PDB file of C-alpha atoms in Angstrom:
ATOM      1  CA  VAL H 298      97.551  86.836 107.465  1.00  0.00           C
ATOM      2  CA  GLN H 299      94.422  84.953 106.447  1.00  0.00           C
ATOM      3  CA  ALA H 300      95.986  83.987 103.105  1.00  0.00           C
ATOM      4  CA  SER H 301      98.354  81.370 101.734  1.00  0.00           C
ATOM      5  CA  PRO H 302     102.096  82.039 101.616  1.00  0.00           C
ATOM      6  CA  GLU H 303     101.807  82.078  97.805  1.00  0.00           C
ATOM      7  CA  ALA H 304      99.229  84.901  97.949  1.00  0.00           C
ATOM      8  CA  VAL H 305     101.399  86.934 100.340  1.00  0.00           C
ATOM      9  CA  TRP H 306     104.490  86.228  98.209  1.00  0.00           C
ATOM     10  CA  ASP H 307     102.708  87.417  95.069  1.00  0.00           C
ATOM     11  CA  VAL H 308     101.850  90.733  96.753  1.00  0.00           C
ATOM     12  CA  LEU H 309     105.358  91.258  98.179  1.00  0.00           C
ATOM     13  CA  THR H 310     107.118  90.539  94.889  1.00  0.00           C
ATOM     14  CA  ASP H 311     104.786  92.618  92.715  1.00  0.00           C
ATOM     15  CA  TYR H 312     107.085  95.615  93.136  1.00  0.00           C
ATOM     16  CA  GLU H 313     105.400  97.572  90.378  1.00  0.00           C
ATOM     17  CA  ARG H 314     102.147  97.636  92.380  1.00  0.00           C
ATOM     18  CA  MET H 315     103.706  98.573  95.740  1.00  0.00           C
ATOM     19  CA  PRO H 316     102.778 102.281  95.410  1.00  0.00           C
ATOM     20  CA  GLU H 317      99.124 101.178  95.131  1.00  0.00           C
ATOM     21  CA  ILE H 318      99.400  98.966  98.219  1.00  0.00           C
ATOM     22  CA  ILE H 319     101.751 100.696 100.666  1.00  0.00           C
ATOM     23  CA  PRO H 320     100.681 104.263 101.494  1.00  0.00           C
ATOM     24  CA  ASN H 321     104.103 105.919 101.938  1.00  0.00           C
ATOM     25  CA  ILE H 322     105.643 104.528  98.715  1.00  0.00           C
ATOM     26  CA  LEU H 323     105.185 107.221  96.077  1.00  0.00           C
ATOM     27  CA  SER H 324     106.742 105.410  93.115  1.00  0.00           C
ATOM     28  CA  ASN H 325     108.661 102.301  92.129  1.00  0.00           C
ATOM     29  CA  ARG H 326     110.526 101.891  88.866  1.00  0.00           C
ATOM     30  CA  VAL H 327     111.479  98.229  88.570  1.00  0.00           C
ATOM     31  CA  MET H 328     114.268  96.746  86.468  1.00  0.00           C
ATOM     32  CA  ARG H 329     114.389  92.967  86.105  1.00  0.00           C
ATOM     33  CA  ASP H 330     117.307  91.099  84.578  1.00  0.00           C
ATOM     34  CA  GLU H 331     115.829  87.745  83.562  1.00  0.00           C
ATOM     35  CA  ARG H 332     119.262  86.286  82.862  1.00  0.00           C
ATOM     36  CA  THR H 333     120.711  86.974  86.327  1.00  0.00           C
ATOM     37  CA  ARG H 334     117.301  87.126  88.064  1.00  0.00           C
ATOM     38  CA  ARG H 335     118.418  90.443  89.617  1.00  0.00           C
ATOM     39  CA  VAL H 336     115.711  92.908  90.585  1.00  0.00           C
ATOM     40  CA  THR H 337     116.471  96.560  91.277  1.00  0.00           C
ATOM     41  CA  ILE H 338     113.902  99.124  92.330  1.00  0.00           C
ATOM     42  CA  GLN H 339     114.207 102.891  92.091  1.00  0.00           C
ATOM     43  CA  GLN H 340     111.877 103.898  94.921  1.00  0.00           C
ATOM     44  CA  GLU H 341     110.616 107.243  96.130  1.00  0.00           C
ATOM     45  CA  SER H 342     108.847 107.275  99.470  1.00  0.00           C
ATOM     46  CA  LEU H 343     107.531 109.839 101.886  1.00  0.00           C
ATOM     47  CA  LEU H 344     109.203 109.933 105.290  1.00  0.00           C
ATOM     48  CA  SER H 345     107.183 112.854 106.638  1.00  0.00           C
ATOM     49  CA  ASN H 346     104.232 114.536 104.987  1.00  0.00           C
ATOM     50  CA  LYS H 347     104.279 117.412 107.469  1.00  0.00           C
ATOM     51  CA  LEU H 348     107.959 118.178 106.822  1.00  0.00           C
ATOM     52  CA  GLN H 349     107.831 117.041 103.165  1.00  0.00           C
ATOM     53  CA  LEU H 350     110.778 114.695 103.742  1.00  0.00           C
ATOM     54  CA  ARG H 351     111.226 112.274 100.862  1.00  0.00           C
ATOM     55  CA  VAL H 352     113.560 109.337 100.420  1.00  0.00           C
ATOM     56  CA  ASP H 353     114.821 108.303  96.989  1.00  0.00           C
ATOM     57  CA  MET H 354     116.777 105.034  96.875  1.00  0.00           C
ATOM     58  CA  GLU H 355     117.820 102.332  94.502  1.00  0.00           C
ATOM     59  CA  LEU H 356     117.169  98.992  96.168  1.00  0.00           C
ATOM     60  CA  GLU H 357     118.142  95.462  95.284  1.00  0.00           C
ATOM     61  CA  ALA H 358     115.513  92.817  95.995  1.00  0.00           C
ATOM     62  CA  VAL H 359     116.766  89.308  96.709  1.00  0.00           C
ATOM     63  CA  GLU H 360     114.008  86.731  96.581  1.00  0.00           C
ATOM     64  CA  GLN H 361     114.441  83.301  98.145  1.00  0.00           C
ATOM     65  CA  ARG H 362     111.128  81.596  97.573  1.00  0.00           C
ATOM     66  CA  ASP H 363     112.387  78.287  98.955  1.00  0.00           C
ATOM     67  CA  ARG H 364     113.010  80.113 102.261  1.00  0.00           C
ATOM     68  CA  TRP H 365     110.010  82.481 101.880  1.00  0.00           C
ATOM     69  CA  THR H 366     112.167  85.598 102.260  1.00  0.00           C
ATOM     70  CA  VAL H 367     112.455  88.858 100.360  1.00  0.00           C
ATOM     71  CA  ALA H 368     115.452  90.982 101.317  1.00  0.00           C
ATOM     72  CA  LEU H 369     115.827  94.625 100.279  1.00  0.00           C
ATOM     73  CA  ARG H 370     119.187  96.379 100.316  1.00  0.00           C
ATOM     74  CA  ARG H 371     120.053  99.986  99.503  1.00  0.00           C
ATOM     75  CA  LEU H 372     122.405 100.338  96.549  1.00  0.00           C
ATOM     76  CA  SER H 373     122.376 104.139  96.246  1.00  0.00           C
ATOM     77  CA  GLY H 374     120.239 107.208  96.780  1.00  0.00           C
ATOM     78  CA  HIS H 375     119.477 109.689  99.517  1.00  0.00           C
ATOM     79  CA  GLY H 376     117.532 109.527 102.733  1.00  0.00           C
ATOM     80  CA  PHE H 377     119.396 106.646 104.327  1.00  0.00           C
ATOM     81  CA  LEU H 378     123.100 105.879 104.521  1.00  0.00           C
ATOM     82  CA  THR H 379     122.296 102.198 104.944  1.00  0.00           C
ATOM     83  CA  PHE H 380     119.012 100.340 104.563  1.00  0.00           C
ATOM     84  CA  GLU H 381     118.473  96.592 104.831  1.00  0.00           C
ATOM     85  CA  ALA H 382     115.083  95.016 105.290  1.00  0.00           C
ATOM     86  CA  GLN H 383     113.671  91.531 105.120  1.00  0.00           C
ATOM     87  CA  TYR H 384     110.189  90.088 104.866  1.00  0.00           C
ATOM     88  CA  THR H 385     109.846  86.531 106.147  1.00  0.00           C
ATOM     89  CA  LEU H 386     106.798  84.350 105.583  1.00  0.00           C
ATOM     90  CA  LYS H 387     106.051  81.350 107.764  1.00  0.00           C
ATOM     91  CA  PRO H 388     103.345  79.015 106.452  1.00  0.00           C
ATOM     92  CA  ARG H 389     101.010  77.856 109.207  1.00  0.00           C
ATOM     93  CA  PRO H 390      99.245  74.482 109.415  1.00  0.00           C
ATOM     94  CA  ASP H 391      95.814  76.100 109.018  1.00  0.00           C
ATOM     95  CA  GLY H 392      96.755  77.563 105.601  1.00  0.00           C
ATOM     96  CA  THR H 393      97.402  81.074 106.889  1.00  0.00           C
ATOM     97  CA  THR H 394     100.754  82.859 106.902  1.00  0.00           C
ATOM     98  CA  TYR H 395     102.773  84.552 109.606  1.00  0.00           C
ATOM     99  CA  LEU H 396     104.429  87.613 108.052  1.00  0.00           C
ATOM    100  CA  SER H 397     107.331  89.362 109.759  1.00  0.00           C
ATOM    101  CA  TYR H 398     109.472  92.321 108.764  1.00  0.00           C
ATOM    102  CA  ALA H 399     112.842  93.441 110.065  1.00  0.00           C
ATOM    103  CA  VAL H 400     114.667  96.610 109.071  1.00  0.00           C
ATOM    104  CA  GLU H 401     118.051  98.079 109.915  1.00  0.00           C
ATOM    105  CA  LEU H 402     118.771 101.577 108.706  1.00  0.00           C
ATOM    106  CA  VAL H 403     120.943 104.592 109.289  1.00  0.00           C
ATOM    107  CA  PRO H 404     119.292 107.861 108.246  1.00  0.00           C
ATOM    108  CA  CYS H 405     121.203 110.677 106.586  1.00  0.00           C
ATOM    109  CA  PRO H 406     122.287 113.300 109.125  1.00  0.00           C
ATOM    110  CA  ILE H 407     119.741 115.801 107.754  1.00  0.00           C
ATOM    111  CA  PHE H 408     116.937 113.566 109.082  1.00  0.00           C
ATOM    112  CA  PRO H 409     116.648 113.792 112.881  1.00  0.00           C
ATOM    113  CA  LEU H 410     116.992 110.300 114.365  1.00  0.00           C
ATOM    114  CA  PRO H 411     114.008 110.641 116.772  1.00  0.00           C
ATOM    115  CA  LEU H 412     111.779 111.608 113.823  1.00  0.00           C
ATOM    116  CA  VAL H 413     112.947 108.621 111.779  1.00  0.00           C
ATOM    117  CA  GLU H 414     112.442 106.228 114.705  1.00  0.00           C
ATOM    118  CA  ARG H 415     108.911 107.553 115.288  1.00  0.00           C
ATOM    119  CA  LYS H 416     108.055 107.270 111.600  1.00  0.00           C
ATOM    120  CA  VAL H 417     109.384 103.702 111.347  1.00  0.00           C
ATOM    121  CA  ARG H 418     107.382 102.625 114.410  1.00  0.00           C
ATOM    122  CA  LYS H 419     104.281 104.249 112.913  1.00  0.00           C
ATOM    123  CA  GLU H 420     104.680 103.206 109.274  1.00  0.00           C
ATOM    124  CA  VAL H 421     105.793  99.562 109.606  1.00  0.00           C
ATOM    125  CA  PRO H 422     102.498  98.385 111.145  1.00  0.00           C
ATOM    126  CA  ARG H 423     100.592 100.312 108.428  1.00  0.00           C
ATOM    127  CA  MET H 424     102.762  98.741 105.748  1.00  0.00           C
ATOM    128  CA  LEU H 425     102.241  95.217 107.092  1.00  0.00           C
ATOM    129  CA  HIS H 426      98.501  95.811 107.387  1.00  0.00           C
ATOM    130  CA  ALA H 427      98.400  96.985 103.767  1.00  0.00           C
ATOM    131  CA  VAL H 428     100.254  93.842 102.612  1.00  0.00           C
ATOM    132  CA  LYS H 429      97.883  91.724 104.698  1.00  0.00           C
ATOM    133  CA  THR H 430      94.804  93.374 103.192  1.00  0.00           C
ATOM    134  CA  ALA H 431      96.090  93.023  99.624  1.00  0.00           C
ATOM    135  CA  SER H 432      97.053  89.366 100.207  1.00  0.00           C
ATOM    136  CA  GLN H 433      93.658  88.482 101.654  1.00  0.00           C
ATOM    137  CA  ARG H 434      91.899  90.199  98.729  1.00  0.00           C
ATOM    138  CA  SER H 435      93.913  88.257  96.180  1.00  0.00           C
ATOM    139  CA  SER H 436      93.500  84.810  97.743  1.00  0.00           C
TER     140      SER H 436
END
């Protein structure tokens, strides 16, 4: 990403704006507990437009700025039985940032596994590109 780690971090942790940045996120309702620094996100996203498959989950976001990681973990909801994802930023000597994303999930049985795998392979690059574009615009 042709942006500083701070610019990428600001985009990733602006959970309220995620529906404007990432195409398949329909809504985010964010609750922040300043005392405990806990962030939970009630997120609705679109798994398949053609089949009108939607996912509604409550996620916990764990930010570790000193390690440049944002981890997301499913607390409740439907669509996935388990969902854990992590963004990792690696500052580069030229001032740019290497952004990576890893996700482990188990879809609910009503979602066919091949469909979910196809959608993840298709949507993750789009999601990362959207974060990249937003980060470069803001830096």
